PDB file of C-alpha atoms in Angstrom:
ATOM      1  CA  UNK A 189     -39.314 -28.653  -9.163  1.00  0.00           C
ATOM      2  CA  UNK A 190     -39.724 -25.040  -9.073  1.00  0.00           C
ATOM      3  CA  UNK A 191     -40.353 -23.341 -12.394  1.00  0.00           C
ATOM      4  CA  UNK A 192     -38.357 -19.901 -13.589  1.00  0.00           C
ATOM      5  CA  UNK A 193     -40.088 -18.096 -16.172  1.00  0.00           C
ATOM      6  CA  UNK A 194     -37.993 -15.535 -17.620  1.00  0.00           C
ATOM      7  CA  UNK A 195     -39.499 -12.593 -19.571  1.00  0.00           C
ATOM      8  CA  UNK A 196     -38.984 -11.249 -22.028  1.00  0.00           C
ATOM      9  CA  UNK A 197     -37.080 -13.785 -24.011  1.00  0.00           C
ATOM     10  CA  UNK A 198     -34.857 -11.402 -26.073  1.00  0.00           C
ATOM     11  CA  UNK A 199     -34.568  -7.941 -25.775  1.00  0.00           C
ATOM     12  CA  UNK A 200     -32.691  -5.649 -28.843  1.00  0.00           C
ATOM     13  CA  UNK A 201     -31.128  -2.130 -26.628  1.00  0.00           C
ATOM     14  CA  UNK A 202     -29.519   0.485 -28.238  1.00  0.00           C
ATOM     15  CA  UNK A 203     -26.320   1.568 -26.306  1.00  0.00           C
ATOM     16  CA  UNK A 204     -26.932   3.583 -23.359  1.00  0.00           C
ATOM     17  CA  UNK A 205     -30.373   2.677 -22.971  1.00  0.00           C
ATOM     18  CA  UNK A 206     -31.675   1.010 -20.005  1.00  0.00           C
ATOM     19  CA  UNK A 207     -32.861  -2.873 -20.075  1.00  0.00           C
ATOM     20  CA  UNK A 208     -35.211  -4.702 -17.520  1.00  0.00           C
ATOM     21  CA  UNK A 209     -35.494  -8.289 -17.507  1.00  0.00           C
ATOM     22  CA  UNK A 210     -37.886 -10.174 -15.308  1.00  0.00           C
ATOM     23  CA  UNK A 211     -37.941 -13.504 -13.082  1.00  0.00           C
ATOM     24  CA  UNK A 212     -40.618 -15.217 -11.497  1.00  0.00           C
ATOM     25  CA  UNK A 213     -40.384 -18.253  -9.461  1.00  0.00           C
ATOM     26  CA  UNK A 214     -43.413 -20.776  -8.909  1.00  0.00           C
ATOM     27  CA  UNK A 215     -42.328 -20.609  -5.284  1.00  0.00           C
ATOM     28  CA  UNK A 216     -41.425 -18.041  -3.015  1.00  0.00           C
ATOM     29  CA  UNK A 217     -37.326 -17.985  -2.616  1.00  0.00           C
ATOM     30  CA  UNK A 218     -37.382 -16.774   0.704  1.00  0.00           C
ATOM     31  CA  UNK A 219     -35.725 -19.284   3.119  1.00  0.00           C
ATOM     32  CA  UNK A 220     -36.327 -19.443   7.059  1.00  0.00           C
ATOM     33  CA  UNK A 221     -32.656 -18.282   6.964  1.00  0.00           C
ATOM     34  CA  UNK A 222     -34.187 -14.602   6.179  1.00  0.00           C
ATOM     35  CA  UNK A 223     -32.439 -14.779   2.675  1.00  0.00           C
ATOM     36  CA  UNK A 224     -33.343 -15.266  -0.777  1.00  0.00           C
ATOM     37  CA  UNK A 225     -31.325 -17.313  -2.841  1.00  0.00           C
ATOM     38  CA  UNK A 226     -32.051 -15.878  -6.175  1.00  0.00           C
ATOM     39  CA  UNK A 227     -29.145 -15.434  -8.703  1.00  0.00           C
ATOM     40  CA  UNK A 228     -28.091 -13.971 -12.279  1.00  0.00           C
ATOM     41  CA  UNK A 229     -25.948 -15.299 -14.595  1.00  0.00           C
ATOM     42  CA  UNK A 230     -24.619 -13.696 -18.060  1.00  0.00           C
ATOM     43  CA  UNK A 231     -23.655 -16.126 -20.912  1.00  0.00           C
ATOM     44  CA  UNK A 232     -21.756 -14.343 -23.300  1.00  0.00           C
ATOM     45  CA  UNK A 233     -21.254 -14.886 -26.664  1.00  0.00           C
ATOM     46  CA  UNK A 234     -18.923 -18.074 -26.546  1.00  0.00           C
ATOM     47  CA  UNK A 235     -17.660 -18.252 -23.177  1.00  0.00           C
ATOM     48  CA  UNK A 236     -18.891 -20.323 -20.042  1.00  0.00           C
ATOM     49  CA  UNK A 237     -21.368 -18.277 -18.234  1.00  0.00           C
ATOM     50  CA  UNK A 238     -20.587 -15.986 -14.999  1.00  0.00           C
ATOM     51  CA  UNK A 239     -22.155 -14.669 -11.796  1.00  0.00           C
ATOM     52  CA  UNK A 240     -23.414 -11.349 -11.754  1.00  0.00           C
ATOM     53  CA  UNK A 241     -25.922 -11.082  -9.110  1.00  0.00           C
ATOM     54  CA  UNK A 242     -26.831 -13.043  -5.779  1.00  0.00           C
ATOM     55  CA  UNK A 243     -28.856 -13.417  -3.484  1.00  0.00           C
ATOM     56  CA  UNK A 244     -31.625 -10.736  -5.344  1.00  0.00           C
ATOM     57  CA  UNK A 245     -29.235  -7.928  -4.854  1.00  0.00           C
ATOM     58  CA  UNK A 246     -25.679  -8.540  -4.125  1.00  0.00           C
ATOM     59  CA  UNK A 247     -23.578  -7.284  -7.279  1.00  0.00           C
ATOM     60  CA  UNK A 248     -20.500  -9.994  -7.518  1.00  0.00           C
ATOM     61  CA  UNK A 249     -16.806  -8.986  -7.632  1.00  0.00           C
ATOM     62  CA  UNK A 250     -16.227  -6.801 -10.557  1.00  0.00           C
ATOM     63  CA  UNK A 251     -19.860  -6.749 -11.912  1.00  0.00           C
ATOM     64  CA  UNK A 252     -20.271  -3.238 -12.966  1.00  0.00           C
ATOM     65  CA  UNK A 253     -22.911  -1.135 -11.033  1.00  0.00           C
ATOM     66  CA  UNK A 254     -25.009  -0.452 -13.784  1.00  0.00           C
ATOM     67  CA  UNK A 255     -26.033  -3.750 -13.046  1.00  0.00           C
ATOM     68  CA  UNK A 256     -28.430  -4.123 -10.284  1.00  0.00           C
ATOM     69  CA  UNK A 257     -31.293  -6.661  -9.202  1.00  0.00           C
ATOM     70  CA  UNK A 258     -34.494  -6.043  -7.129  1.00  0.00           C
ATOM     71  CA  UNK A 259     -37.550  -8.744  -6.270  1.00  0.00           C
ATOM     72  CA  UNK A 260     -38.714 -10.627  -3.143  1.00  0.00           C
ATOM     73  CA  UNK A 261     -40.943 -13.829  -2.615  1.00  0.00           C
ATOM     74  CA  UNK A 262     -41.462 -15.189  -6.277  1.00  0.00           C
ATOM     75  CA  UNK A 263     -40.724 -11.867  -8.302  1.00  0.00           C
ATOM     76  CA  UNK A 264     -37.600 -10.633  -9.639  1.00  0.00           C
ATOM     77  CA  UNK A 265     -36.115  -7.987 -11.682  1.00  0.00           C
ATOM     78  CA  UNK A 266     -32.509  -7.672 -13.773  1.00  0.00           C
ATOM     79  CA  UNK A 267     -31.998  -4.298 -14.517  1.00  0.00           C
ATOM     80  CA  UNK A 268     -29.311  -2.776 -17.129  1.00  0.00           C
ATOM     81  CA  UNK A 269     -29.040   1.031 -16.481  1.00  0.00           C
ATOM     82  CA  UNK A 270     -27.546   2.124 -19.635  1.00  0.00           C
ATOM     83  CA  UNK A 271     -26.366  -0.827 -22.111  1.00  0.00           C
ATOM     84  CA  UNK A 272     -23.101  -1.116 -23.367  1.00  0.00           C
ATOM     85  CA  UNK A 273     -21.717  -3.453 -26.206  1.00  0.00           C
ATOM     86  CA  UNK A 274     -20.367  -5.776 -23.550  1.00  0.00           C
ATOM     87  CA  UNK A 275     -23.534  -6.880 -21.912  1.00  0.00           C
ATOM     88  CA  UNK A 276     -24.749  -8.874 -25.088  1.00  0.00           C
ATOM     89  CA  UNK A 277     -25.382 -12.306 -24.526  1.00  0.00           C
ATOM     90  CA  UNK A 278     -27.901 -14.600 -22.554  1.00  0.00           C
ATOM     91  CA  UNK A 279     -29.051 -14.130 -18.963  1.00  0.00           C
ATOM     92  CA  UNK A 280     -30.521 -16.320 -16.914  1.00  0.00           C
ATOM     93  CA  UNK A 281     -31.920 -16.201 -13.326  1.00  0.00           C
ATOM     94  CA  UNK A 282     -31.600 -19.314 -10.699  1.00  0.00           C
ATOM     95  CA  UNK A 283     -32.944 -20.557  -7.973  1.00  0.00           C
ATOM     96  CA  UNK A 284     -30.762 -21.587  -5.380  1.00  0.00           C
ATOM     97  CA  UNK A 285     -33.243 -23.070  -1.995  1.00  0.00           C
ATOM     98  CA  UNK A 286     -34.119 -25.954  -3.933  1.00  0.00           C
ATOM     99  CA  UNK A 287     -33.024 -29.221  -5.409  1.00  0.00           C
ATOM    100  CA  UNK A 288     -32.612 -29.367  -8.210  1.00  0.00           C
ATOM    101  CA  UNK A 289     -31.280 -25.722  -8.700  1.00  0.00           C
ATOM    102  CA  UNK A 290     -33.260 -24.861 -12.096  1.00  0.00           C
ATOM    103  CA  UNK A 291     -32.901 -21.937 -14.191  1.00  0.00           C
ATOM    104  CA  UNK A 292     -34.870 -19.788 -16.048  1.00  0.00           C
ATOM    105  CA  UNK A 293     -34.883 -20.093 -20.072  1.00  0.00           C
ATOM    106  CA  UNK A 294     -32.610 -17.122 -20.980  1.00  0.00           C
ATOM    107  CA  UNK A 295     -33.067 -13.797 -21.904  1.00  0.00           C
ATOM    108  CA  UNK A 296     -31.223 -12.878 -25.404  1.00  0.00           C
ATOM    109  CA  UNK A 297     -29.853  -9.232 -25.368  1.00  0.00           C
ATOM    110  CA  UNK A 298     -28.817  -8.035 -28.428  1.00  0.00           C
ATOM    111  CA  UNK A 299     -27.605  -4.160 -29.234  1.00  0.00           C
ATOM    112  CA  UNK A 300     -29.587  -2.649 -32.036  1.00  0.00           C
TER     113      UNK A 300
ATOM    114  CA  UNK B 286      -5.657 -17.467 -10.824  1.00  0.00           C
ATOM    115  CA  UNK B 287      -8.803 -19.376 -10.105  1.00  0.00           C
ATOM    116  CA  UNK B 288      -9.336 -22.055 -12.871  1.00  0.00           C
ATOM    117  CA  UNK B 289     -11.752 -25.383 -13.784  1.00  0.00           C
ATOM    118  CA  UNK B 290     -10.583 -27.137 -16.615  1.00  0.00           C
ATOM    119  CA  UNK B 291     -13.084 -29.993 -17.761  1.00  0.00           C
ATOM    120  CA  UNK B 292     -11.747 -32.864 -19.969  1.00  0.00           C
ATOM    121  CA  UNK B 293     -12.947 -36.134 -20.846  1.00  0.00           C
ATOM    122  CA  UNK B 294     -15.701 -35.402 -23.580  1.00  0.00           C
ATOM    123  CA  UNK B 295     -16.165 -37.049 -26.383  1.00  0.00           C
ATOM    124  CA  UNK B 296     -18.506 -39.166 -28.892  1.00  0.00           C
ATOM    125  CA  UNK B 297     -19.849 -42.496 -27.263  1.00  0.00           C
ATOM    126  CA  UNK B 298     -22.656 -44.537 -28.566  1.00  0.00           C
ATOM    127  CA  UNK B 299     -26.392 -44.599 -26.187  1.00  0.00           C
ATOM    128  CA  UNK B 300     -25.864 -46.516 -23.170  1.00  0.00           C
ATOM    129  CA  UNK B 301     -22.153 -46.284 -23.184  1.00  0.00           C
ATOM    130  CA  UNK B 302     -20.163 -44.563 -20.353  1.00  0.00           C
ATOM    131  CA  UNK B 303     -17.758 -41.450 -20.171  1.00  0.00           C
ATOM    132  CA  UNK B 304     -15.935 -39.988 -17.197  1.00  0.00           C
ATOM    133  CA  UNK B 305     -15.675 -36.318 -16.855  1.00  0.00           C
ATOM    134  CA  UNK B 306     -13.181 -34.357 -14.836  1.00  0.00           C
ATOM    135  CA  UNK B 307     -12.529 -30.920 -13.826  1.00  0.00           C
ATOM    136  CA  UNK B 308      -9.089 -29.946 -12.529  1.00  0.00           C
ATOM    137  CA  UNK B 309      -9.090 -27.701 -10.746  1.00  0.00           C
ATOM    138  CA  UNK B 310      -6.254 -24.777  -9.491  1.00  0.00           C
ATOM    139  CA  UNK B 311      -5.600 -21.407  -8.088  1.00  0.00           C
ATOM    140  CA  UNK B 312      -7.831 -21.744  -4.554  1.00  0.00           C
ATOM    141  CA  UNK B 313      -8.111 -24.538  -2.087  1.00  0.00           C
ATOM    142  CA  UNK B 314      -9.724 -26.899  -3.848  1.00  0.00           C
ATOM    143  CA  UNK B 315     -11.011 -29.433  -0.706  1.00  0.00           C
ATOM    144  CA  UNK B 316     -13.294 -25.716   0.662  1.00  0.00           C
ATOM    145  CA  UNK B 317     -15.631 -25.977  -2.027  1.00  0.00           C
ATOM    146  CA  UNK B 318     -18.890 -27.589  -2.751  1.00  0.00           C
ATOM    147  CA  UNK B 319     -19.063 -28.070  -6.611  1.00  0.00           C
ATOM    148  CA  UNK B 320     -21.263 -28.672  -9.396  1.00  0.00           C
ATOM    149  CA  UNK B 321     -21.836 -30.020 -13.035  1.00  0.00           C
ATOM    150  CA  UNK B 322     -24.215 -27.789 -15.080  1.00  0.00           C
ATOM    151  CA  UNK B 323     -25.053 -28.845 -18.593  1.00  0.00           C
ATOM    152  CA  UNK B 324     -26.606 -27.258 -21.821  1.00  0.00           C
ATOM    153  CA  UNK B 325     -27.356 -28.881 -24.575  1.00  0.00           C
ATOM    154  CA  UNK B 326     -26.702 -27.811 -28.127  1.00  0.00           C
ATOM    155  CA  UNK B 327     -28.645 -23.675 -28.490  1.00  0.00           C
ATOM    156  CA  UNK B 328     -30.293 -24.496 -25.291  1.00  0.00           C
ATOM    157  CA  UNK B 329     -30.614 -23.310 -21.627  1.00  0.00           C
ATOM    158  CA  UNK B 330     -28.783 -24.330 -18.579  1.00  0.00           C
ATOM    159  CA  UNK B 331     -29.598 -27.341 -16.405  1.00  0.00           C
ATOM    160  CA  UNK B 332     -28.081 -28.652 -13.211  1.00  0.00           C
ATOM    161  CA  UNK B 333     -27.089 -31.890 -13.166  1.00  0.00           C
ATOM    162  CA  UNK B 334     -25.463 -32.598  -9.914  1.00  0.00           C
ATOM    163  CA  UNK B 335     -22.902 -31.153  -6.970  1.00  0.00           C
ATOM    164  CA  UNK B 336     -20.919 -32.452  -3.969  1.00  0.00           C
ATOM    165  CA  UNK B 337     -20.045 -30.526  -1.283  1.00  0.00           C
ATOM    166  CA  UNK B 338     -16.303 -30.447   0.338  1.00  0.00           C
ATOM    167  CA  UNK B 339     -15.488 -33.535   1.400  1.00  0.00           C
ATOM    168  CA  UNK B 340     -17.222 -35.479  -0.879  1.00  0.00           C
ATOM    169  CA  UNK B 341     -19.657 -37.247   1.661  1.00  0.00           C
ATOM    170  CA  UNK B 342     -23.160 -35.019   0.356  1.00  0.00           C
ATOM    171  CA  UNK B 343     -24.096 -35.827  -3.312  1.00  0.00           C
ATOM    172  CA  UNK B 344     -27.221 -34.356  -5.383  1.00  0.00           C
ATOM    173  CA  UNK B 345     -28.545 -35.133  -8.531  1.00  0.00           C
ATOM    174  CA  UNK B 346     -31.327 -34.157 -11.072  1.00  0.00           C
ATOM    175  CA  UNK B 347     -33.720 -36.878 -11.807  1.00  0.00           C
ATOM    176  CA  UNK B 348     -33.042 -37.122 -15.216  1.00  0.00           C
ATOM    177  CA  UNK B 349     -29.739 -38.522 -14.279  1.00  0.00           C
ATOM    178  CA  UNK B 350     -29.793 -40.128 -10.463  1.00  0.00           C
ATOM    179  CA  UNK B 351     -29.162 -43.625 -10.667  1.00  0.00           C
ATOM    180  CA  UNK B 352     -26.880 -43.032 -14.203  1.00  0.00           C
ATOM    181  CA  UNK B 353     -24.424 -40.643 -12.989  1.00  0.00           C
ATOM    182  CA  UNK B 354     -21.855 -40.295 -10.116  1.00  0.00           C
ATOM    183  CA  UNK B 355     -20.135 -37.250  -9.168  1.00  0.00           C
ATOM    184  CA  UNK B 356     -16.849 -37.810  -6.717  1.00  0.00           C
ATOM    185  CA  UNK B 357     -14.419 -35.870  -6.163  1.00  0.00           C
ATOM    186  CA  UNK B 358     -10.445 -36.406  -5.756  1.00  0.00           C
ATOM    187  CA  UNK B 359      -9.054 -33.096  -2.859  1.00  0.00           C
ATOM    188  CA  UNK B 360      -5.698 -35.053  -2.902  1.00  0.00           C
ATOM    189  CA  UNK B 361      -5.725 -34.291  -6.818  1.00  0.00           C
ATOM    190  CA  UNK B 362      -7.630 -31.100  -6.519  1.00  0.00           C
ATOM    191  CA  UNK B 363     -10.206 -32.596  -9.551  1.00  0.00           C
ATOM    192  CA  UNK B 364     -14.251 -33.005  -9.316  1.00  0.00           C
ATOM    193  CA  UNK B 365     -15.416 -36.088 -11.819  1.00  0.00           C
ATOM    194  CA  UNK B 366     -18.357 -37.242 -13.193  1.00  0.00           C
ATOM    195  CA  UNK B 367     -19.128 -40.925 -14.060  1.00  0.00           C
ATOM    196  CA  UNK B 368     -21.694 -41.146 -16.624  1.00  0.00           C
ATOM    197  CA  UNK B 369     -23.148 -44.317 -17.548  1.00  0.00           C
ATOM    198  CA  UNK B 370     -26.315 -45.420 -19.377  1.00  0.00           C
ATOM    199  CA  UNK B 371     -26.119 -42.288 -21.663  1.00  0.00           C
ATOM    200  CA  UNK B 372     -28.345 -40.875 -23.885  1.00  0.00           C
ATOM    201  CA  UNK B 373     -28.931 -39.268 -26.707  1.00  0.00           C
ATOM    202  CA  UNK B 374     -30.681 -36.565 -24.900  1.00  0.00           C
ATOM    203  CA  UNK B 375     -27.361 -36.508 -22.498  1.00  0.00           C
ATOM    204  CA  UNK B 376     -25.602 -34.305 -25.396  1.00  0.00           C
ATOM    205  CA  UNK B 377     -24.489 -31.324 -24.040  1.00  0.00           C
ATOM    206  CA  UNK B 378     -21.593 -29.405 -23.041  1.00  0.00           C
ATOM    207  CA  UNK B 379     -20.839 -29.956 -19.393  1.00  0.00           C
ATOM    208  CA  UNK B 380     -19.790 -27.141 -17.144  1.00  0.00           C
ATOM    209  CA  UNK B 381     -18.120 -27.447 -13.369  1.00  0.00           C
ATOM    210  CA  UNK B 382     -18.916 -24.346 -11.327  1.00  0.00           C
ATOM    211  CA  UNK B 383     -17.361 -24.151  -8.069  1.00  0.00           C
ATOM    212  CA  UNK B 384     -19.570 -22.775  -5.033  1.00  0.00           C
ATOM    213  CA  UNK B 385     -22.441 -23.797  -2.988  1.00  0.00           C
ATOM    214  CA  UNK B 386     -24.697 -21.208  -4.691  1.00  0.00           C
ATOM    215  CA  UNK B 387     -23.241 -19.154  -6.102  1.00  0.00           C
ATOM    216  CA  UNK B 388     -21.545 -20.684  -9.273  1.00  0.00           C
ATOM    217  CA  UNK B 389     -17.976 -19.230  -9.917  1.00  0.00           C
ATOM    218  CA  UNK B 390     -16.145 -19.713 -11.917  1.00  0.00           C
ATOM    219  CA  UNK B 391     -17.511 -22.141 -14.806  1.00  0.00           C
ATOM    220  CA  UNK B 392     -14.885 -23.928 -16.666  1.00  0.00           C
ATOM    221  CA  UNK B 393     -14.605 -23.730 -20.506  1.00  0.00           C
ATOM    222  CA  UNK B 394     -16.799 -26.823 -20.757  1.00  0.00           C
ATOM    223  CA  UNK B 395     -15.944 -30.300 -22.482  1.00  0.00           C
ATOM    224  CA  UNK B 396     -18.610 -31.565 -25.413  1.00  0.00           C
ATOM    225  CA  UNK B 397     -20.245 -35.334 -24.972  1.00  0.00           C
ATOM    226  CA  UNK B 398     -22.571 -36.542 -27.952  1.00  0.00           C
ATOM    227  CA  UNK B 399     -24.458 -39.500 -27.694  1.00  0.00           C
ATOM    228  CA  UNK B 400     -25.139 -41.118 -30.915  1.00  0.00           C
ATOM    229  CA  UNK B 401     -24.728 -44.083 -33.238  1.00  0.00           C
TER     230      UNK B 401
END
């Protein structure tokens, strides 16, 4: 199975700062296809979780643009331009060209 | 509006059997693959299994191929999941996520404990 290591594990923002969480994969997620089927999901506080990024880079419907994702290969980045009250909850990356689709442990964000 | 509504949780005893479904509403229903995702109590997400459209492609994780069945009903617009031979370490809430990758949306997720 491939591994996702998420780091760091929580992260405490004060509003209107920027956040960066990273994603590595113990294989690349670059299929023959020429895509990379990495995704983000946010878990908030109670509720089911929801898509916020896929495929590295693609922002999903209504996902605000201070969200935005970067990475290739086995290397990924979630980054939070300028926190809001909102975005508390868990992240947590996937990987999507494999079976079983595994995700990474979660990332806690908490505003300070 | 797009909606997954899981039901069928509940406490059963280790190596009893529940059946999970997700209705399902707002979109066409027989287009999309779909998935159960669990997490157990303050833990992370796991995949557990998906089917795609029509129901003739199934996956599962290990920990549960050869315990659990996922089907699906297009007629009734509702994605189920058999589980037999459960657990204690089965206790989780179960999500259904509609999509072949990418998940959306999640239902509210129904509760199963295993225990005695």
């Amino acid at each position: 199975d491939i591994v996702m290591t998420q780091t760091p594990l929580s992260l405490s923002v004060t509003p209107g700062q920027p956040a960066s969480i990273s994603c590595k994969s113990s294989q690349s997620l670059l299929h023959s296809d020429g895509k990379t089927y990495l995704y983000w999901y946010l878990q908030k506080p109670g509720q089911s979780p929801q898509l916020l990024i896929y495929e590295v880079s693609s922002r999903f419907s209504g996902v605000p643009d201070r969200f935005s994702g970067s990475g290739s290969g086995t290397d990924f980045t979630l980054k939070i331009s300028r926190v809001e009250a909102e975005d508390v909850g868990v992240y947590y990356c996937m990987q999507g060209i494999h079976l079983p689709h595994t995700f990474g442990q979660g990332t806690k964000l908490e505003i300070k | 509006e797009v909606q997954l509504v899981e039901s069928g949780g509940g406490l059963v005893q280790p190596g009893g059997s529940l059946r999970l479904s997700c209705a399902a509403s707002g979109f066409t229903f027989s287009s999309y693959w779909m998935h159960w995702v669990r997490q157990a109590p303050g833990k992370g997400l796991v995949w557990v299994s998906r089917i795609n459209s029509d129901g003739s492609s199934t996956s599962y994780a290990d920990s549960v191929k050869g315990r659990f069945t996922i089907s699906r009903d297009n007629a009734k617009n509702t994605l189920y999941l058999q589980m037999n031979s459960l657990r204690a370490e089965d206790t989780a809430v179960y999500y259904c996520a509609r999509g072949r990758l990418r998940f959306d949306p999640w239902g509210q997720g129904t509760l199963v404990t295993v225990s005695s």
